[in-house]
Short mmCIF file of N, CA and C in Angstrom, two decimals:
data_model
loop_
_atom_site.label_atom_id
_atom_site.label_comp_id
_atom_site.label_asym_id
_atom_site.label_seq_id
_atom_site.Cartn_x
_atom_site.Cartn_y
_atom_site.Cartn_z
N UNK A 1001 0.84 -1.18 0.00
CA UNK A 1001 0.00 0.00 0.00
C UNK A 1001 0.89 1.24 0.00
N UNK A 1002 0.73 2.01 -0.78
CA UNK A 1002 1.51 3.19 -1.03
C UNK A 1002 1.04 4.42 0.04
N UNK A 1003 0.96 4.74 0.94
CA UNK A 1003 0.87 5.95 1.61
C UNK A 1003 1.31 7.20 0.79
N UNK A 1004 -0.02 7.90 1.01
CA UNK A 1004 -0.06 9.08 0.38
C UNK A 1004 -0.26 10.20 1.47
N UNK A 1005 0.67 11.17 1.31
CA UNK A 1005 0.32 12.69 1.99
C UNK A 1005 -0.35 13.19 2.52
N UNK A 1006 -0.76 13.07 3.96
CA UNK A 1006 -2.00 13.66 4.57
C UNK A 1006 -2.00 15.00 4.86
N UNK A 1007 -2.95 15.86 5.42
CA UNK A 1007 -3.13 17.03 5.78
C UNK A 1007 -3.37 16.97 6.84
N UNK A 1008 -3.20 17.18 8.26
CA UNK A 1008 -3.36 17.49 9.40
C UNK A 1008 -5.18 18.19 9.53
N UNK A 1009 -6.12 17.98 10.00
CA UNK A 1009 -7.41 18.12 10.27
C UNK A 1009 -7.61 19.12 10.75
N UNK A 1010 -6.61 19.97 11.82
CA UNK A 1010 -6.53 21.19 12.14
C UNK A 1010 -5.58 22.23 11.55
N UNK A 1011 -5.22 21.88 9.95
CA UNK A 1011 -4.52 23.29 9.09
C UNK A 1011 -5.21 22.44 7.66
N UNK A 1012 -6.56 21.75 8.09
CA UNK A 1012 -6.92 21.85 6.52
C UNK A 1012 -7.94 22.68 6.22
N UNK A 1013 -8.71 23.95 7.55
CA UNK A 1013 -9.33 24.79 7.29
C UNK A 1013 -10.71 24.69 7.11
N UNK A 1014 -11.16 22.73 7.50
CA UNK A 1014 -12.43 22.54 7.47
C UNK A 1014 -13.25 23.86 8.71
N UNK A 1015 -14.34 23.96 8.30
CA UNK A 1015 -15.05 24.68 9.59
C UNK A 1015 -16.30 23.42 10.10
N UNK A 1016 -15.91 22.51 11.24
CA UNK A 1016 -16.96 22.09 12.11
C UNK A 1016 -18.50 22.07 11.76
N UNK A 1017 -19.76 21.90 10.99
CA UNK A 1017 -20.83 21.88 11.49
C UNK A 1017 -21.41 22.22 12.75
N UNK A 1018 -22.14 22.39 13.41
CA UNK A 1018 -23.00 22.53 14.81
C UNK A 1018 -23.26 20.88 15.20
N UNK A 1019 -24.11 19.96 14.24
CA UNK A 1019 -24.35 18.99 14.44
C UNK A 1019 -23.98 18.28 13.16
N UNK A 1020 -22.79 17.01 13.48
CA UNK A 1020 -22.60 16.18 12.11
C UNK A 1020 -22.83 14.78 11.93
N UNK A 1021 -22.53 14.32 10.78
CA UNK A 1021 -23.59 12.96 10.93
C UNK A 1021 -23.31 11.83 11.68
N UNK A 1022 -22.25 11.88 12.15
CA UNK A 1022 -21.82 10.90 13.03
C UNK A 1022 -22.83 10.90 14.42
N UNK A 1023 -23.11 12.37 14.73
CA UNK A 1023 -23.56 13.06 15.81
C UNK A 1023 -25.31 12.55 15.85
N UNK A 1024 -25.80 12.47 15.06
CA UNK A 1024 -27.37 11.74 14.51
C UNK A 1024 -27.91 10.97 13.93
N UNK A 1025 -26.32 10.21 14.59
CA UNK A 1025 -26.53 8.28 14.46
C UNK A 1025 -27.36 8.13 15.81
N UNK A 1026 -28.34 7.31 15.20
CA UNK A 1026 -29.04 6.46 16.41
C UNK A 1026 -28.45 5.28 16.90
N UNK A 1027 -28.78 4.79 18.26
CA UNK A 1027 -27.83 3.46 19.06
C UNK A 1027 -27.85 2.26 17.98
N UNK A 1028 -29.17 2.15 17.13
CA UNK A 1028 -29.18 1.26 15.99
C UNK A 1028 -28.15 1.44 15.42
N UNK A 1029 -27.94 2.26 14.64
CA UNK A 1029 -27.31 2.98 13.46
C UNK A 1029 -25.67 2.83 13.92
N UNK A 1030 -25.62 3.09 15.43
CA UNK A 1030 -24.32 2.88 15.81
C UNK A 1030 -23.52 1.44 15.46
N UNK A 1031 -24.58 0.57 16.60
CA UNK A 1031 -24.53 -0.71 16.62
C UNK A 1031 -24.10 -1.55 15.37
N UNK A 1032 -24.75 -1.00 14.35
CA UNK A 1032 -24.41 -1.70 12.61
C UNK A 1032 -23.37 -0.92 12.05
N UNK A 1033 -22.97 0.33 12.44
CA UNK A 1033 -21.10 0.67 12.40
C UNK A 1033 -20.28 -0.08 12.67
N UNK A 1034 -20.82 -0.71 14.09
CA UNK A 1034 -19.85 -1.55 14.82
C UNK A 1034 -19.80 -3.33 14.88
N UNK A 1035 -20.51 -3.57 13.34
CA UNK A 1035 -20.69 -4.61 13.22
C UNK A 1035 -19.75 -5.06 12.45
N UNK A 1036 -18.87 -6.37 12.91
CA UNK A 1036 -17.04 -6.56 12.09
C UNK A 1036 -16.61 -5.83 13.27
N UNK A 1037 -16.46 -5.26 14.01
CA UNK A 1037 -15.23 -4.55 15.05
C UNK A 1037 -15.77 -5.56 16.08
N UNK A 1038 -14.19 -5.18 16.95
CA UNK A 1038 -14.28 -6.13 18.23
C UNK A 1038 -13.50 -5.00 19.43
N UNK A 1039 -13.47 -4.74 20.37
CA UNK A 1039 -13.01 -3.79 21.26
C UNK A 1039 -11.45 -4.33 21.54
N UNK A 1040 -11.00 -3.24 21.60
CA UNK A 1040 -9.80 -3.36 21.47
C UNK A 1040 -8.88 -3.00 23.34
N UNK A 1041 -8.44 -4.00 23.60
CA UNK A 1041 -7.82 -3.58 25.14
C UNK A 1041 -6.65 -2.68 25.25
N UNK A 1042 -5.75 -3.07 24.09
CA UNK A 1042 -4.21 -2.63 24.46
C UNK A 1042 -4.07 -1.94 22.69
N UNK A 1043 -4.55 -0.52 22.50
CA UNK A 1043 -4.59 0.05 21.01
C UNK A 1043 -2.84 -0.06 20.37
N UNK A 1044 -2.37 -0.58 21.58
CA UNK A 1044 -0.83 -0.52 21.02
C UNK A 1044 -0.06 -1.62 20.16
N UNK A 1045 -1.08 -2.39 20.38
CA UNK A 1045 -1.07 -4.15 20.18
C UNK A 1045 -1.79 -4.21 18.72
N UNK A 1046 -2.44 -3.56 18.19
CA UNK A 1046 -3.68 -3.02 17.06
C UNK A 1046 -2.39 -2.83 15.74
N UNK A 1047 -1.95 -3.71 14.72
CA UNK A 1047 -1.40 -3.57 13.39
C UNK A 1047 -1.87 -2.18 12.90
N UNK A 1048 -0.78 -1.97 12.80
CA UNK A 1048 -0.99 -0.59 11.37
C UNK A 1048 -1.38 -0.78 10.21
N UNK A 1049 -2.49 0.31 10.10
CA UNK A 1049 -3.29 -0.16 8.80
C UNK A 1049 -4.73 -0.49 8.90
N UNK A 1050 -4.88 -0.35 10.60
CA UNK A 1050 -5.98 -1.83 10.95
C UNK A 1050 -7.25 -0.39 10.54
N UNK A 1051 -8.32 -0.63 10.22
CA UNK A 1051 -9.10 0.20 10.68
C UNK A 1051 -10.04 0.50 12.09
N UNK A 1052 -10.26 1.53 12.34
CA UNK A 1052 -10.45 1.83 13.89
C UNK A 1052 -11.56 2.63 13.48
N UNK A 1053 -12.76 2.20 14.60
CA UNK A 1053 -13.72 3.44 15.04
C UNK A 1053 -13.85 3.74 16.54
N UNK A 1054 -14.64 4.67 16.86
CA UNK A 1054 -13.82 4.78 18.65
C UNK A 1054 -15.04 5.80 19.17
N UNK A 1055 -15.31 5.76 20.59
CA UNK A 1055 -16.00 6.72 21.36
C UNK A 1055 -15.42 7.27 22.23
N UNK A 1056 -15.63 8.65 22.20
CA UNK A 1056 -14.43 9.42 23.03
C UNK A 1056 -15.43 9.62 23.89
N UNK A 1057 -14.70 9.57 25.56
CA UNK A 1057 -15.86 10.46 26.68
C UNK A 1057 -15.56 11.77 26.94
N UNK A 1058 -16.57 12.29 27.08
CA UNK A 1058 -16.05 14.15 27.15
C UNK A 1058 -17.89 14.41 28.60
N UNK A 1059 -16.96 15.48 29.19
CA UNK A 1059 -17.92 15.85 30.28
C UNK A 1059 -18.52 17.21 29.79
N UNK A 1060 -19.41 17.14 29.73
CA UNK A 1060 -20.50 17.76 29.55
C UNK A 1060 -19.88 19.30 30.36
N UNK A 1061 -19.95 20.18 29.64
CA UNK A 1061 -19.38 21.59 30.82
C UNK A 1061 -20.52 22.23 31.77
N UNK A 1062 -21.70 22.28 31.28
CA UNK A 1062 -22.81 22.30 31.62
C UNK A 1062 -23.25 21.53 32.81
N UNK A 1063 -23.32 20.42 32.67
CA UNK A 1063 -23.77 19.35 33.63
C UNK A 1063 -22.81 18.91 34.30
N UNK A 1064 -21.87 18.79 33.71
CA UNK A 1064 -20.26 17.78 34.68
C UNK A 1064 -20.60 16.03 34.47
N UNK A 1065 -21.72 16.11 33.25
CA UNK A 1065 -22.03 14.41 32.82
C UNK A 1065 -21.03 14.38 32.03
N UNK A 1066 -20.92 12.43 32.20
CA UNK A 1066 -19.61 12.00 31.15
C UNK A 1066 -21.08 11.49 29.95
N UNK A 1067 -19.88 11.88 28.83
CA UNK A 1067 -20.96 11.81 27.72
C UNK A 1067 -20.11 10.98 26.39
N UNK A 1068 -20.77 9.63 25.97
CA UNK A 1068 -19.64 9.17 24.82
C UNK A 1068 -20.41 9.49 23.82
N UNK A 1069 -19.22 9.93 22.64
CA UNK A 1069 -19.73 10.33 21.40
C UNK A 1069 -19.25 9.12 20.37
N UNK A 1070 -19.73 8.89 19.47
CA UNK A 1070 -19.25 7.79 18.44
C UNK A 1070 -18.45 8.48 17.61
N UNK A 1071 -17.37 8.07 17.12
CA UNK A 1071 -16.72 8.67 15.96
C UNK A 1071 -16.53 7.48 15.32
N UNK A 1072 -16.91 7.90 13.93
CA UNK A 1072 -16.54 6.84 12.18
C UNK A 1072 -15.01 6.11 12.50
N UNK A 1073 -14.31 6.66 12.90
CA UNK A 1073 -12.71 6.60 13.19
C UNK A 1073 -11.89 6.50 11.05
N UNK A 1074 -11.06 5.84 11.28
CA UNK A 1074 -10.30 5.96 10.30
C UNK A 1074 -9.19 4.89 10.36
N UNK A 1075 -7.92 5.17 9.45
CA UNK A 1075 -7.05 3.62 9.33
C UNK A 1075 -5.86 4.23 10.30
N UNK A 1076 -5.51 2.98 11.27
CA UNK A 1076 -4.30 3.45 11.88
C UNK A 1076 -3.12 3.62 11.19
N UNK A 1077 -2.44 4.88 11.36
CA UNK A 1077 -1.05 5.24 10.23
C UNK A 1077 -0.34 5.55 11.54
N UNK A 1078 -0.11 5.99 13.22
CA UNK A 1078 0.85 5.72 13.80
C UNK A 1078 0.47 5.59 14.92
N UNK A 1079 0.93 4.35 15.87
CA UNK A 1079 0.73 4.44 17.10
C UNK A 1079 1.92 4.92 18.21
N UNK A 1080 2.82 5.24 17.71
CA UNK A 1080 4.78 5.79 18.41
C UNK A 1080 4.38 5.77 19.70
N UNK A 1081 3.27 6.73 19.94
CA UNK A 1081 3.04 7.50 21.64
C UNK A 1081 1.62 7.01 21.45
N UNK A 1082 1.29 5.29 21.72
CA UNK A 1082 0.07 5.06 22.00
C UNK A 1082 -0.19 4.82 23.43
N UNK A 1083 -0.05 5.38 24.39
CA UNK A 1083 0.24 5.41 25.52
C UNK A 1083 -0.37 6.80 25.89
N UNK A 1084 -0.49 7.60 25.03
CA UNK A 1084 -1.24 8.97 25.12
C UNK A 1084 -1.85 9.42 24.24
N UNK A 1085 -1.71 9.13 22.95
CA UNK A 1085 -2.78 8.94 21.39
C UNK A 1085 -2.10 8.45 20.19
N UNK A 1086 -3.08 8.57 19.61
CA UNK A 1086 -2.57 7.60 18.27
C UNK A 1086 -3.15 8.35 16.91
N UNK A 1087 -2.38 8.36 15.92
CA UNK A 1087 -3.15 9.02 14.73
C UNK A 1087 -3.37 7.83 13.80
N UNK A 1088 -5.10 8.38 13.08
CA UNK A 1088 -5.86 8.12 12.38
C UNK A 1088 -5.76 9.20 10.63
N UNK A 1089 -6.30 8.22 10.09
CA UNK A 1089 -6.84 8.62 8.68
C UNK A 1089 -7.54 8.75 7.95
N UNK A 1090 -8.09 9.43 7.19
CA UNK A 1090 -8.83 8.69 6.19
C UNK A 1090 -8.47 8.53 4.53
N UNK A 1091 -7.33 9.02 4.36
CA UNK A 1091 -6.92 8.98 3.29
C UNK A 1091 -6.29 10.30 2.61
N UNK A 1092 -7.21 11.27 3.11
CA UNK A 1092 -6.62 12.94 2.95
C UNK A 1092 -6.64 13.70 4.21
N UNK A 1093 -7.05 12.68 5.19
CA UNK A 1093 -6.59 14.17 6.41
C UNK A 1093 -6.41 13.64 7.50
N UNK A 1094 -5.60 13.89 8.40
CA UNK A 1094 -5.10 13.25 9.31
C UNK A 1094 -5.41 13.47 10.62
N UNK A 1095 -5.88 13.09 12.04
CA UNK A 1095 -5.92 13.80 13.31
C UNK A 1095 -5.49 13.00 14.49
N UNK A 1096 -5.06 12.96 15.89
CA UNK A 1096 -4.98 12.44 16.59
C UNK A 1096 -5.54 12.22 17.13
N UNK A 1097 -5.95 11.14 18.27
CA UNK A 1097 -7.05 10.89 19.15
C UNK A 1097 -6.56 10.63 20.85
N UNK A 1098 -6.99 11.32 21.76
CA UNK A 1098 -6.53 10.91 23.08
C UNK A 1098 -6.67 9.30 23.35
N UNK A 1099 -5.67 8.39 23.85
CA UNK A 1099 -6.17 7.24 24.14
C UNK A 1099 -6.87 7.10 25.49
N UNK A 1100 -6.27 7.98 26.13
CA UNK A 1100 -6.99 7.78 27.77
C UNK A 1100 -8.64 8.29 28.15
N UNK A 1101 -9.24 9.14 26.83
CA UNK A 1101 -10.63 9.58 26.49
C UNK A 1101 -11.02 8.90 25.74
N UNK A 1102 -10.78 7.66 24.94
CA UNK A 1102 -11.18 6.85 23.98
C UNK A 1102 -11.62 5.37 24.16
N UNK A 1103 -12.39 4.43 23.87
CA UNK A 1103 -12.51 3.40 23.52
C UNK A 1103 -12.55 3.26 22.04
N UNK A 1104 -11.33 2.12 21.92
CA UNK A 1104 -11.25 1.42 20.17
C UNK A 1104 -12.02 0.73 19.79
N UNK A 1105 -12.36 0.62 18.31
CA UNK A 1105 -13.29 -0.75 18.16
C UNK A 1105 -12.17 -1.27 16.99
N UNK A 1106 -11.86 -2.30 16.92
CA UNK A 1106 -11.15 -2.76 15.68
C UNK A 1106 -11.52 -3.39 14.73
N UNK A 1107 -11.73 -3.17 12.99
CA UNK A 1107 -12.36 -3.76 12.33
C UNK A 1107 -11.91 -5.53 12.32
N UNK A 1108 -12.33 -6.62 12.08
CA UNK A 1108 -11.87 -7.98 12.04
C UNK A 1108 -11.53 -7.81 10.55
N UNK A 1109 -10.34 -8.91 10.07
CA UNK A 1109 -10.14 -9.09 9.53
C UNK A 1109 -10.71 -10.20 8.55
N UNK A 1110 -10.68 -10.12 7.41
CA UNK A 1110 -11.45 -11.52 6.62
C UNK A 1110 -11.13 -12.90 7.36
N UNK A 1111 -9.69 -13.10 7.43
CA UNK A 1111 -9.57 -14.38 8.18
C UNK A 1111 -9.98 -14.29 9.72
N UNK A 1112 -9.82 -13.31 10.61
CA UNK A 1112 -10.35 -13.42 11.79
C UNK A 1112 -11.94 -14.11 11.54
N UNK A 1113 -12.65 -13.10 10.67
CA UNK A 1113 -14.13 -13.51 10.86
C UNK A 1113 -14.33 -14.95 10.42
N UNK A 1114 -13.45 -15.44 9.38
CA UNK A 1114 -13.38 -16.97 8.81
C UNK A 1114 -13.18 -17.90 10.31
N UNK A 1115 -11.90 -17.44 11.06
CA UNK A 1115 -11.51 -18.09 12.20
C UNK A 1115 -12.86 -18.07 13.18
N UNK A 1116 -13.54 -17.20 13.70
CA UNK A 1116 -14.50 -17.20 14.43
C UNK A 1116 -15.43 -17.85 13.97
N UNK A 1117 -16.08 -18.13 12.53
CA UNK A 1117 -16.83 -18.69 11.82
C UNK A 1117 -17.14 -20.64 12.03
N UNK A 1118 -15.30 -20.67 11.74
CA UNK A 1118 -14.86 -22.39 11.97
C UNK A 1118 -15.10 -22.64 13.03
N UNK A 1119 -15.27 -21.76 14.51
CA UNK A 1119 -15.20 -22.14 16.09
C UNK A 1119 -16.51 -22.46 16.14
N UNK A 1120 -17.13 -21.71 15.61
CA UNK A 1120 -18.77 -21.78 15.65
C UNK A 1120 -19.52 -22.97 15.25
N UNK A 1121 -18.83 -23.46 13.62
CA UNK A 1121 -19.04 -24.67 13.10
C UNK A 1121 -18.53 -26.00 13.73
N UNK A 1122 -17.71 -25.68 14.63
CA UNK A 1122 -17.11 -26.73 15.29
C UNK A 1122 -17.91 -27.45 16.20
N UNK A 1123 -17.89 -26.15 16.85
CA UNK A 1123 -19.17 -25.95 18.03
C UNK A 1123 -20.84 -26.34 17.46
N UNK A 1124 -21.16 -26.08 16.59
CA UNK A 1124 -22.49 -27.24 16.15
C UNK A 1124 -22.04 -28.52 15.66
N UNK A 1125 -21.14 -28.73 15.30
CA UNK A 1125 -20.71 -30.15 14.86
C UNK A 1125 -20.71 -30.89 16.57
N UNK A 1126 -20.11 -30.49 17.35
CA UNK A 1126 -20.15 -31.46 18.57
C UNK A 1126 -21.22 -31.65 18.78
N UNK A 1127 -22.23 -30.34 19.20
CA UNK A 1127 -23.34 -30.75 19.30
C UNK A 1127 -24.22 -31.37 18.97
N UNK A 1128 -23.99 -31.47 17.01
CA UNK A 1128 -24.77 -32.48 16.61
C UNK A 1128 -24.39 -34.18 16.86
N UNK A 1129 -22.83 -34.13 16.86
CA UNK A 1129 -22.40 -35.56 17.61
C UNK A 1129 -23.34 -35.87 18.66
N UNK A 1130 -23.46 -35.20 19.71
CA UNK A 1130 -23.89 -35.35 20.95
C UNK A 1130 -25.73 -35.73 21.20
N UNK A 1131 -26.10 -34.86 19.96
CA UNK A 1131 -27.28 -35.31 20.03
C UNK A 1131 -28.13 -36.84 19.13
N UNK A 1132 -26.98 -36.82 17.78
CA UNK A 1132 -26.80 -38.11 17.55
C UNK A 1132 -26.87 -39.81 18.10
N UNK A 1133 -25.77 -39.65 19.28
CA UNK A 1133 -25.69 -40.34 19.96
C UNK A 1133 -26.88 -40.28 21.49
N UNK A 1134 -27.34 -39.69 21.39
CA UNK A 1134 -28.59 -39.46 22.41
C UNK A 1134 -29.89 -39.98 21.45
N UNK A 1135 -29.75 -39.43 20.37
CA UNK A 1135 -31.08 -40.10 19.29
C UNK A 1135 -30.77 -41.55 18.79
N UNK A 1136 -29.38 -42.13 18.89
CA UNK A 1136 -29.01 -43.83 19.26
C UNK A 1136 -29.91 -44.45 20.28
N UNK A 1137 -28.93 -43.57 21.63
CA UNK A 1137 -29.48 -44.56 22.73
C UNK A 1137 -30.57 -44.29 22.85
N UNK A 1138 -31.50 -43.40 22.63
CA UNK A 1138 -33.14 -43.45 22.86
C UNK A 1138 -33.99 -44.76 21.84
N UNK A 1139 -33.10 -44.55 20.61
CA UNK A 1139 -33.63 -45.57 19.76
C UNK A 1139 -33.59 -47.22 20.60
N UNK A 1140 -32.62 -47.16 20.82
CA UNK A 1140 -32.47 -48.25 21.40
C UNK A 1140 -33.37 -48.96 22.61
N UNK A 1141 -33.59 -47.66 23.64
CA UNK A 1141 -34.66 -47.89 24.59
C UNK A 1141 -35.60 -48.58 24.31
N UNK A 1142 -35.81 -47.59 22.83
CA UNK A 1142 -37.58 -48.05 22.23
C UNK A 1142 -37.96 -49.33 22.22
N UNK A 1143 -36.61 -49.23 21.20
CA UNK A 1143 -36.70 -51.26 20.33
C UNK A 1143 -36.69 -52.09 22.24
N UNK A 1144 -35.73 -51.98 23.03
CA UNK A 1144 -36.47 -52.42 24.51
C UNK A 1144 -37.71 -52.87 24.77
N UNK A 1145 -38.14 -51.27 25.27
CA UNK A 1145 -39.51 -51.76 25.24
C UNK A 1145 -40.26 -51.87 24.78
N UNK A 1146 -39.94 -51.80 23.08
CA UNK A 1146 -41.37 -52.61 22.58
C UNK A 1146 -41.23 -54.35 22.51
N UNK A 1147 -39.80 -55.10 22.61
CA UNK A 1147 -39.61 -56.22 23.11
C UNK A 1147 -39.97 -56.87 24.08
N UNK A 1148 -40.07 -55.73 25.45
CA UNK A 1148 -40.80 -55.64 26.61
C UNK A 1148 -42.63 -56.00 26.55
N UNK A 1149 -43.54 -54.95 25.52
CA UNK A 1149 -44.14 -54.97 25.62
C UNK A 1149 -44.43 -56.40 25.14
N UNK A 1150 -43.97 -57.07 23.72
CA UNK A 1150 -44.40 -57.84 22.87
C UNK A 1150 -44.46 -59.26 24.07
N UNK A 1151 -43.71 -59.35 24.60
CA UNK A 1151 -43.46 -60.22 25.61
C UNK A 1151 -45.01 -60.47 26.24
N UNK A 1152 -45.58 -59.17 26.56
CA UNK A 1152 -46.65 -59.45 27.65
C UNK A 1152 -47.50 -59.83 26.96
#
């Protein structure tokens, strides 16, 4: 992947909205952002490259409530000082993010989701062993007692 030239987010002269769309996502709307990500414990541990979305907490100045906001996030391009933030991308503009105000979400990878996929299939395969052999020995009961019964 060729890395291309970013612009820093605060000298590219965007001006902020009041309210943006990230901002009037509903918990639905969130939830299916965050569908493929898995939370991330240690963002330092997180491959470069990986894609990231994240909720920062910020206190309310007004109230003194802690308040999480969702952010889209972007692709990790450096974590050096992930111990205090980490910069994100999106391809033309670049910004940092506090880690100690943040929760990560990390996108899965094709083979991760394949790997989680096989655990799953594994996991109904025993089960169907298990119930297999339970639909044996019941069979077996039967043929019992209907030997039982034929008897009387």
């Amino acid at each position: 992947m060729i890395a291309q030239k970013t612009v820093r987010l605060s000298n590219d002269g965007y001006q902020r909205p009041k309210n943006t769309m990230q901002e009037r996502l509903s918990e639905a709307e969130i939830q299916e952002k965050l569908e493929d990500y898995v939370e991330v414990e240690e963002i330092s541990k997180v491959p470069l490259n990986s894609h990231i979305r994240y909720f920062i907490t910020d206190v309310d100045q007004k109230t003194g409530e802690k308040k999480r906001k969702f952010r889209m996030g972007g692709i990790l391009t450096n974590k050096d000082h992930a111990d205090k933030f980490i910069i994100l991308s999106n391809g033309k503009v670049s910004w940092s993010v506090q880690v100690n105000k943040a929760t990560f979400y990390k996108k899965l990878t094709l083979q991760e989701i394949k790997d989680g996929h096989q655990e799953v299939v594994a996991q109904y395969k025993e089960k169907i062993r298990e119930q297999r052999r339970e639909i044996h020995k019941l069979k077996d009961e039967v043929e019992q007692l209907k030997k039982i019964l034929k008897k009387k």
